[in-house]
Structure formats: structure tokens, C-alpha cells
Coordinates of C-alpha atoms in Angstrom, one line a residue:
X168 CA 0.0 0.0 0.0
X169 CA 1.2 3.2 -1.2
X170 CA 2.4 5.7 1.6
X171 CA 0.4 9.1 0.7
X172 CA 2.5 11.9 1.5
X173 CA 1.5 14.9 3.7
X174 CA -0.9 17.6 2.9
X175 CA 0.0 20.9 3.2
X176 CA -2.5 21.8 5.6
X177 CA -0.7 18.9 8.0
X178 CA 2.6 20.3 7.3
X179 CA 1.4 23.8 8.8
X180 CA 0.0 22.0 12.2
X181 CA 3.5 20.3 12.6
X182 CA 5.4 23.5 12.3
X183 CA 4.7 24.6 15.5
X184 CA 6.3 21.3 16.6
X185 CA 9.4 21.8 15.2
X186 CA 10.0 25.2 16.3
X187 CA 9.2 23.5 19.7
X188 CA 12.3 20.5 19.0
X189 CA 16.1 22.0 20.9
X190 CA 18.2 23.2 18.7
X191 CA 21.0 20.6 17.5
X192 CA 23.9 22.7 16.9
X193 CA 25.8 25.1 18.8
X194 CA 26.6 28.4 17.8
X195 CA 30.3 28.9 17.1
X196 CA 30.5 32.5 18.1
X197 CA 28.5 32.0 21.3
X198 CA 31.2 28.9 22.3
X199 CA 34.2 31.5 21.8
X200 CA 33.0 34.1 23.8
X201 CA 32.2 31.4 26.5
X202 CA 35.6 30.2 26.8
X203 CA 37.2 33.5 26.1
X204 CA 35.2 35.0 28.7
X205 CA 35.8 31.6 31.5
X206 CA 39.7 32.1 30.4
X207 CA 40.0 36.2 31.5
X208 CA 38.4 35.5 34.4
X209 CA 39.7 34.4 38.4
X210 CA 36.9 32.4 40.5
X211 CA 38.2 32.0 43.9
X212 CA 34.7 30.4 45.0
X213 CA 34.4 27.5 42.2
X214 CA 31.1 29.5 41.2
X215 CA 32.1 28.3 37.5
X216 CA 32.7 25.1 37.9
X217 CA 30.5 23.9 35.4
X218 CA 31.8 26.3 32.5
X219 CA 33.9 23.7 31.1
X220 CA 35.3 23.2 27.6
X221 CA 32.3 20.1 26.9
X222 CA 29.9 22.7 27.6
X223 CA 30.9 25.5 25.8
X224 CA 30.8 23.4 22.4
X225 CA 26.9 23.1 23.5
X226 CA 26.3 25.8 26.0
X227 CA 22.3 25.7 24.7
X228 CA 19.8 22.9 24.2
X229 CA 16.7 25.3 22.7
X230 CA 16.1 27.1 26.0
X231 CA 17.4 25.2 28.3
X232 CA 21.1 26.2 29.5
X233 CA 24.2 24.2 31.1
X234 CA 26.7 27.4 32.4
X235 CA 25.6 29.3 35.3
X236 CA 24.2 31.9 35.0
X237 CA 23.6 31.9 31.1
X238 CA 20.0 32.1 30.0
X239 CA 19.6 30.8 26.4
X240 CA 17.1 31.5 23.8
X241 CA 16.3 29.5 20.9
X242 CA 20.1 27.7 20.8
X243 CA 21.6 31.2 21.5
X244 CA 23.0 32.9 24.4
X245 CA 20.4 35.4 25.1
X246 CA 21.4 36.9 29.1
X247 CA 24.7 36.5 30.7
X248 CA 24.2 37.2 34.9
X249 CA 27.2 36.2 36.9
X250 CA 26.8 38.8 40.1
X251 CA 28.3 38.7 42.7
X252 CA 30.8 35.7 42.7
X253 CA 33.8 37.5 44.1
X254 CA 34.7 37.0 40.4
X255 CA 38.6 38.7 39.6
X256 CA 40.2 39.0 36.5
X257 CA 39.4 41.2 33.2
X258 CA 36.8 41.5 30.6
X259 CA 37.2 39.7 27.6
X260 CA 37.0 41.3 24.1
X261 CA 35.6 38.2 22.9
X262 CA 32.3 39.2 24.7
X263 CA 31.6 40.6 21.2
X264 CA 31.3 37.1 20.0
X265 CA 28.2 36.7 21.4
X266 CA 25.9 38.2 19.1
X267 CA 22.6 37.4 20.5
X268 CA 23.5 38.7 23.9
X269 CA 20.6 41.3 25.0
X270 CA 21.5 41.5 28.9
X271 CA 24.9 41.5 30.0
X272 CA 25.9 41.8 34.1
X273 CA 28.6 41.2 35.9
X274 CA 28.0 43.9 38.9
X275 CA 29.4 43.4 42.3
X276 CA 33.1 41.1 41.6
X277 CA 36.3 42.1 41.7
X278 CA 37.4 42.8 38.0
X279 CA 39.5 45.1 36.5
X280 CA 41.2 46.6 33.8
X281 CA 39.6 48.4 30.9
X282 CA 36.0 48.3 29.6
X283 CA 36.4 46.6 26.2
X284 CA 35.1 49.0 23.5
X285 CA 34.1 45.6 21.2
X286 CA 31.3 45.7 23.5
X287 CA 29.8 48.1 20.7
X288 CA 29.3 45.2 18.5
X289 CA 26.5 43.9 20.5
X290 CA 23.7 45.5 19.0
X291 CA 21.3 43.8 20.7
X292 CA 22.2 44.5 24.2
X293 CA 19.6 46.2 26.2
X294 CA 21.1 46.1 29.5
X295 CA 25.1 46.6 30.5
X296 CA 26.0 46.5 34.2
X297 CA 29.4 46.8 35.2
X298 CA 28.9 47.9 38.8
X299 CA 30.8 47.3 42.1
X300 CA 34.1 46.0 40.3
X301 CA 37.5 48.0 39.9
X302 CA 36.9 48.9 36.4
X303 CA 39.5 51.6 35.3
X304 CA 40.7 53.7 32.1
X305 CA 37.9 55.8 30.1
X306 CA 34.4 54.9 29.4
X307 CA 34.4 53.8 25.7
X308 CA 32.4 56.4 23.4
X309 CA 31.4 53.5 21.0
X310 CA 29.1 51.9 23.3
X311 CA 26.9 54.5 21.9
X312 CA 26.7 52.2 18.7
X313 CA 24.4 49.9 21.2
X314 CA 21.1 51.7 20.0
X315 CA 18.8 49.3 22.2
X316 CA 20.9 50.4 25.4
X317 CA 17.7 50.9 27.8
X318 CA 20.0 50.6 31.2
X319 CA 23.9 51.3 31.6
X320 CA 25.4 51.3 35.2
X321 CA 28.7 51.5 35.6
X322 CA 28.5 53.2 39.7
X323 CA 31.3 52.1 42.0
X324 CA 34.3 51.5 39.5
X325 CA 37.6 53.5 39.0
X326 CA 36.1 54.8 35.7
X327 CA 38.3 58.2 34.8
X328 CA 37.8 60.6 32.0
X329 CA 34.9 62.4 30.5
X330 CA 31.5 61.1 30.0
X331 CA 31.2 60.5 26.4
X332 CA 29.3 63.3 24.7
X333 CA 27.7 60.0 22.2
X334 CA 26.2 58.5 24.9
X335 CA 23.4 61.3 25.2
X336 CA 22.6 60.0 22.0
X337 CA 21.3 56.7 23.5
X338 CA 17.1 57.6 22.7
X339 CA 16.1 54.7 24.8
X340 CA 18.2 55.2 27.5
X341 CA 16.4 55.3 30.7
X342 CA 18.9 54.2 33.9
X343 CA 22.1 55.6 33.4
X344 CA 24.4 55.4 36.3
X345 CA 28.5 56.5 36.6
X346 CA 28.4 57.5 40.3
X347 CA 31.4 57.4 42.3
X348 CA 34.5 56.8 39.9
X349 CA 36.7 59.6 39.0
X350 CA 35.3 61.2 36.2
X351 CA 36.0 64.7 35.7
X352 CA 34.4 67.3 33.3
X353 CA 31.2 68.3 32.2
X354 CA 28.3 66.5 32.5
X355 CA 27.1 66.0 28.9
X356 CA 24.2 68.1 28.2
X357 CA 21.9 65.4 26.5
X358 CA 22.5 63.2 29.6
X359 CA 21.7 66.1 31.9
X360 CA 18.4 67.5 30.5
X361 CA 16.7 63.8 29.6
X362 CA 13.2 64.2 30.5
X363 CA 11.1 61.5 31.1
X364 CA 9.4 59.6 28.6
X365 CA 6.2 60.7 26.6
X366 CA 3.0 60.2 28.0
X367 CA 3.9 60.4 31.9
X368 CA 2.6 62.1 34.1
X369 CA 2.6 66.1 33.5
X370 CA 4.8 66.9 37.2
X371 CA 6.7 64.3 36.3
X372 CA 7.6 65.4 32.3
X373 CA 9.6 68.2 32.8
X374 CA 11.9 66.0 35.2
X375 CA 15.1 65.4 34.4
X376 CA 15.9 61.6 34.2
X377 CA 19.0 61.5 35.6
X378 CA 19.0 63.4 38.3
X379 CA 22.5 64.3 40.5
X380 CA 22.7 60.8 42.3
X381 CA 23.4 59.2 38.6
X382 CA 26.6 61.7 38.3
X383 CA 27.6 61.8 42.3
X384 CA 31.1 60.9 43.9
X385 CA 32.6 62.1 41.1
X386 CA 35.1 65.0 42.4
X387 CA 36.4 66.7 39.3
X388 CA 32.7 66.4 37.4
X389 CA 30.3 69.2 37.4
X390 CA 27.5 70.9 35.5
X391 CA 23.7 70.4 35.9
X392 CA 22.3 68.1 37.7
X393 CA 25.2 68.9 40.2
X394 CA 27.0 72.1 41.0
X395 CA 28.9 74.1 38.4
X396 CA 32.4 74.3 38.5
X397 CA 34.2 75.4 41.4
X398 CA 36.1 79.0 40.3
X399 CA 40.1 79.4 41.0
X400 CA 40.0 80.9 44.2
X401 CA 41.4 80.5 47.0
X402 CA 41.2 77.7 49.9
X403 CA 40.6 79.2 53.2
X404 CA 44.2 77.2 54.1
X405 CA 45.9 79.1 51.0
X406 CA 44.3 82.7 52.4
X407 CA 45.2 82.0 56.1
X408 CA 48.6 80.9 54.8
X409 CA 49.0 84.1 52.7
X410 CA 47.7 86.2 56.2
X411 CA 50.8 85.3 58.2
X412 CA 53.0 85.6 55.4
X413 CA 51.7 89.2 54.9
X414 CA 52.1 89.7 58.4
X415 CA 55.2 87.9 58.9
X416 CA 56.4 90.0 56.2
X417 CA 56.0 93.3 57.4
X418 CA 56.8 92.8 60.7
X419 CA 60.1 91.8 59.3
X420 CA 60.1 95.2 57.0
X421 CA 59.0 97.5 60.4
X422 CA 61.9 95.7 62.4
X423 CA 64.5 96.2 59.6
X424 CA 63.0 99.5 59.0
X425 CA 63.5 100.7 62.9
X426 CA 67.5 99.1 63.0
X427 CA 68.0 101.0 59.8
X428 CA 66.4 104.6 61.1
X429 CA 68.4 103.6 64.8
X430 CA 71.6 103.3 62.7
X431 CA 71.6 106.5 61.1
X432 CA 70.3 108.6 64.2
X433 CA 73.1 107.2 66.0
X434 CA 75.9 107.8 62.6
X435 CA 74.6 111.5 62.8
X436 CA 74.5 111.7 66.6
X437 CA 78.4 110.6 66.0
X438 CA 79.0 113.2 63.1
X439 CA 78.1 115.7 65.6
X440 CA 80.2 115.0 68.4
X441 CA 83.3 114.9 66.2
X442 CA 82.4 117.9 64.4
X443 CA 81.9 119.7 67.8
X444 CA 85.7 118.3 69.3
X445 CA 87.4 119.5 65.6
X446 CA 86.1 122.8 65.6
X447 CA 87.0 123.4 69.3
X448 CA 90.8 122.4 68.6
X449 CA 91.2 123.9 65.8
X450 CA 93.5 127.0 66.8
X451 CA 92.1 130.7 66.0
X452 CA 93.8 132.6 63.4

């Protein structure tokens, strides 16, 4: 008996089905960030003791994940959450690789060195958290290329520099956080005036969105939200100083001053004396 093949119509009610079945193959891109990222970083409590070269070649079944703290989508790495591990080491440029990354954070561990501007190539990512880690060097300007960028906190690093002028640019930005680093300049003017978003409430529109607590602990950074920036003048140390050595000063003039005036009274006094003996032995003629 002939085996009739399937209609159409029960070709569309499998579909759904298949879509349903894990995904067979692994990603390459996702497996080099995975062990890029595993080989830049130190973990003193064994929190990755899973992230092992078998399961990087399949991190993903579908949505199902093997690492800690990856959440995968369809095959792909979609979140990457390692917080607070006590985590050391660096960032890895290979981050980049994966593509399909849409929430990346790594907030409260111990790493440091630079913030990889390759981060820009995930144009996906919607959330970037860096916090509580020992981040240092400048705050790449390219992560302005991440269009989707909805929250970026980066509070509590050694961050120095300005704030990148492109990252007012971010339109869906709404949690933006560099408090306490050492930045220093202006606060960029796109960043300070964001007001909320349309349709809220009308005491709440002309807010800005990042008020002074996003830009605090920052000593050499000023401009609205937080104060302008501090003129040249004087520290009340550097005038008190300059009091006692305007004092010290003169009274060092007035003394040399009197010794000077007591000298010459007592020259003349002595001028006199000898002129009076001469002219009373000089013999009359």
C-alpha cells in the first residue's frame, strides 16, 4: 500500500512542533566568547565550575542552559548574569562574539582593567551593568553604537575621564548610572536635560531623568544636575597661609626699618660729636 505523503495543511500543524524541537547545533560565536570569557576570568569560589570546555561546544539545548548563570534562547546565548561571585580577572573582548546577547551583568566582583570597547558590536544589548568592580581607564564612546541600550550602570568602579558626549545620543536610555568613579568634566548636556518619557505624568515630564545621584562621587565632574564648576580661588588654608605671610612679612620690614632709622640717628649723633671736638681744637687765626 502506497504511503500518501503529507498535505499541506498537516505540514502547517507540525510546524509549530518543530520550532518546539532543541536546537541541534551550537553556535560557534557563542562557544568563543564562553571560553574566552571563562579564560580572562579568576573564580576564587568555584562558582564556575561547570563552564567547562564540553559545555561550551553546546552551552544551549533550545532554551534550556548548562553554564551558570547563562540564559539561552532558541540555541543562543540570550542573558549573561554572573553577580556577585567575588569574580577577579578582566573583561574579555571576545564578549563581542556573542551576538545574541541582549543582557549583559557582571555587577558586584572584583574585576579590572579596561571596559572593552568591542562591547559596541553587541547591537542587541539592552542592558550593560558593570557595577561594584574595579573597572578603570575611560568609558568607551562606542558603546553609543548599542542603540537598544535601555539601562547602563557602571556606579562604584575606578572609571576616569569624561563622559562620552555619544552617549546622550542613546534615545532609549532610561537608567544611566556613573556614580562614584573619578570622572571629571562636564556632565554632557543630552545626559543632563533627559526628561522622562512621553505620556507620563505632566509633574513628572519636565523631570530630568538622571537626576545628581546618577553623576555623584565624582570630584572633578560638574554641571547640571550637580553644582557648576568650582572658580580658582582661593582655599581658606591658601588665604590663612598668605595672612601670616603678609604679616610675617612686614613685621620683618617695620623691624629692619627701625634698626635702619636707629643706625643713622646714631651715625649722625656721632657726626656731631666729632664735628663739635674739631672745631673746638682747631687754633684761632
Amino acid at each position: 500500500m502506497a504511503t500518501r505523503p503529507p498535505r499541506p495543511a498537516e505540514l502547517l500543524l507540525l510546524l509549530p512542533l518543530l520550532l518546539l524541537l532543541p536546537s541541534a547545533f551550537s553556535d560557534p560565536d557563542d562557544e568563543a566568547c564562553l571560553f574566552n570569557l571563562r579564560s580572562s576570568l579568576t573564580d576564587p569560589t568555584g562558582s564556575l565550575r561547570n563552564w567547562t570546555a564540553a559545555t561550551f561546544a553546546a552551552p544551549c539545548n533550545g532554551f534550556t542552559s548548562y553554564l551558570e548563570g547563562v540564559t539561552c534562547n532558541n540555541g543562543r546565548v540570550y542573558k549573561l548574569s554572573l553577580t556577585g561571585l567575588s569574580l577577579g580577572g578582566a573583561l574579555s573582548p571576545s564578549l563581542a562574539n556573542c551576538t545574541n546577547l541582549q543582557s549583559l551583568d557582571l555587577s558586584s566582583n572584583a574585576l579590572s582593567g579596561p571596559i572593552p570597547s568591542e562591547l559596541s558590536s553587541l547591537l542587541n544589548l539592552a542592558v550593560l551593568n558593570l557595577s561594584s568592580n574595579r573597572l578603570s581607564g575611560p568609558i568607551p564612546p562606542d558603546l553609543a553604537l548599542c542603540a537598544y541600550l535601555n539601562v547602563l550602570d557602571l556606579h562604584a568602579n575606578i572609571l576616569t575621564g569624561l563622559i562620552p558626549d555619544q552617549l546622550g545620543l542613546l534615545g532609549r536610555l532610561s537608567a544611566f548610572d556613573v556614580s562614584y568613579n573619578r570622572l571629571e568634566g562636564p556632565i554632557p548636556a543630552l545626559l543632563a536635560n533627559r526628561t522622562a518619557v512621553a505620556g507620563a505624568a505632566a509633574a513628572a515630564a519636565s523631570l530630568p531623568r538622571f537626576n545628581a545621584s546618577s553623576f555623584a562621587g565624582n570630584r572633578d565632574l560638574y554641571g547640571y544636575p550637580l553644582p557648576p564648576k568650582r572658580g580658582a580661588g582661593l582655599s581658606v588654608l591658601a588665604i590663612v597661609g598668605i595672612g601670616l605671610g603678609s604679616g610675617l612679612l612686614s613685621l620683618v620690614l617695620s623691624f629692619t626699618a627701625v634698626c635702619i632709622w636707629l643706625r643713622v640717628t646714631e651715625q649722625a649723633a656721632l657726626m656731631s660729636g666729632e664735628e663739635g671736638k674739631i672745631s673746638h681744637l682747631m687754633p684761632d687765626y
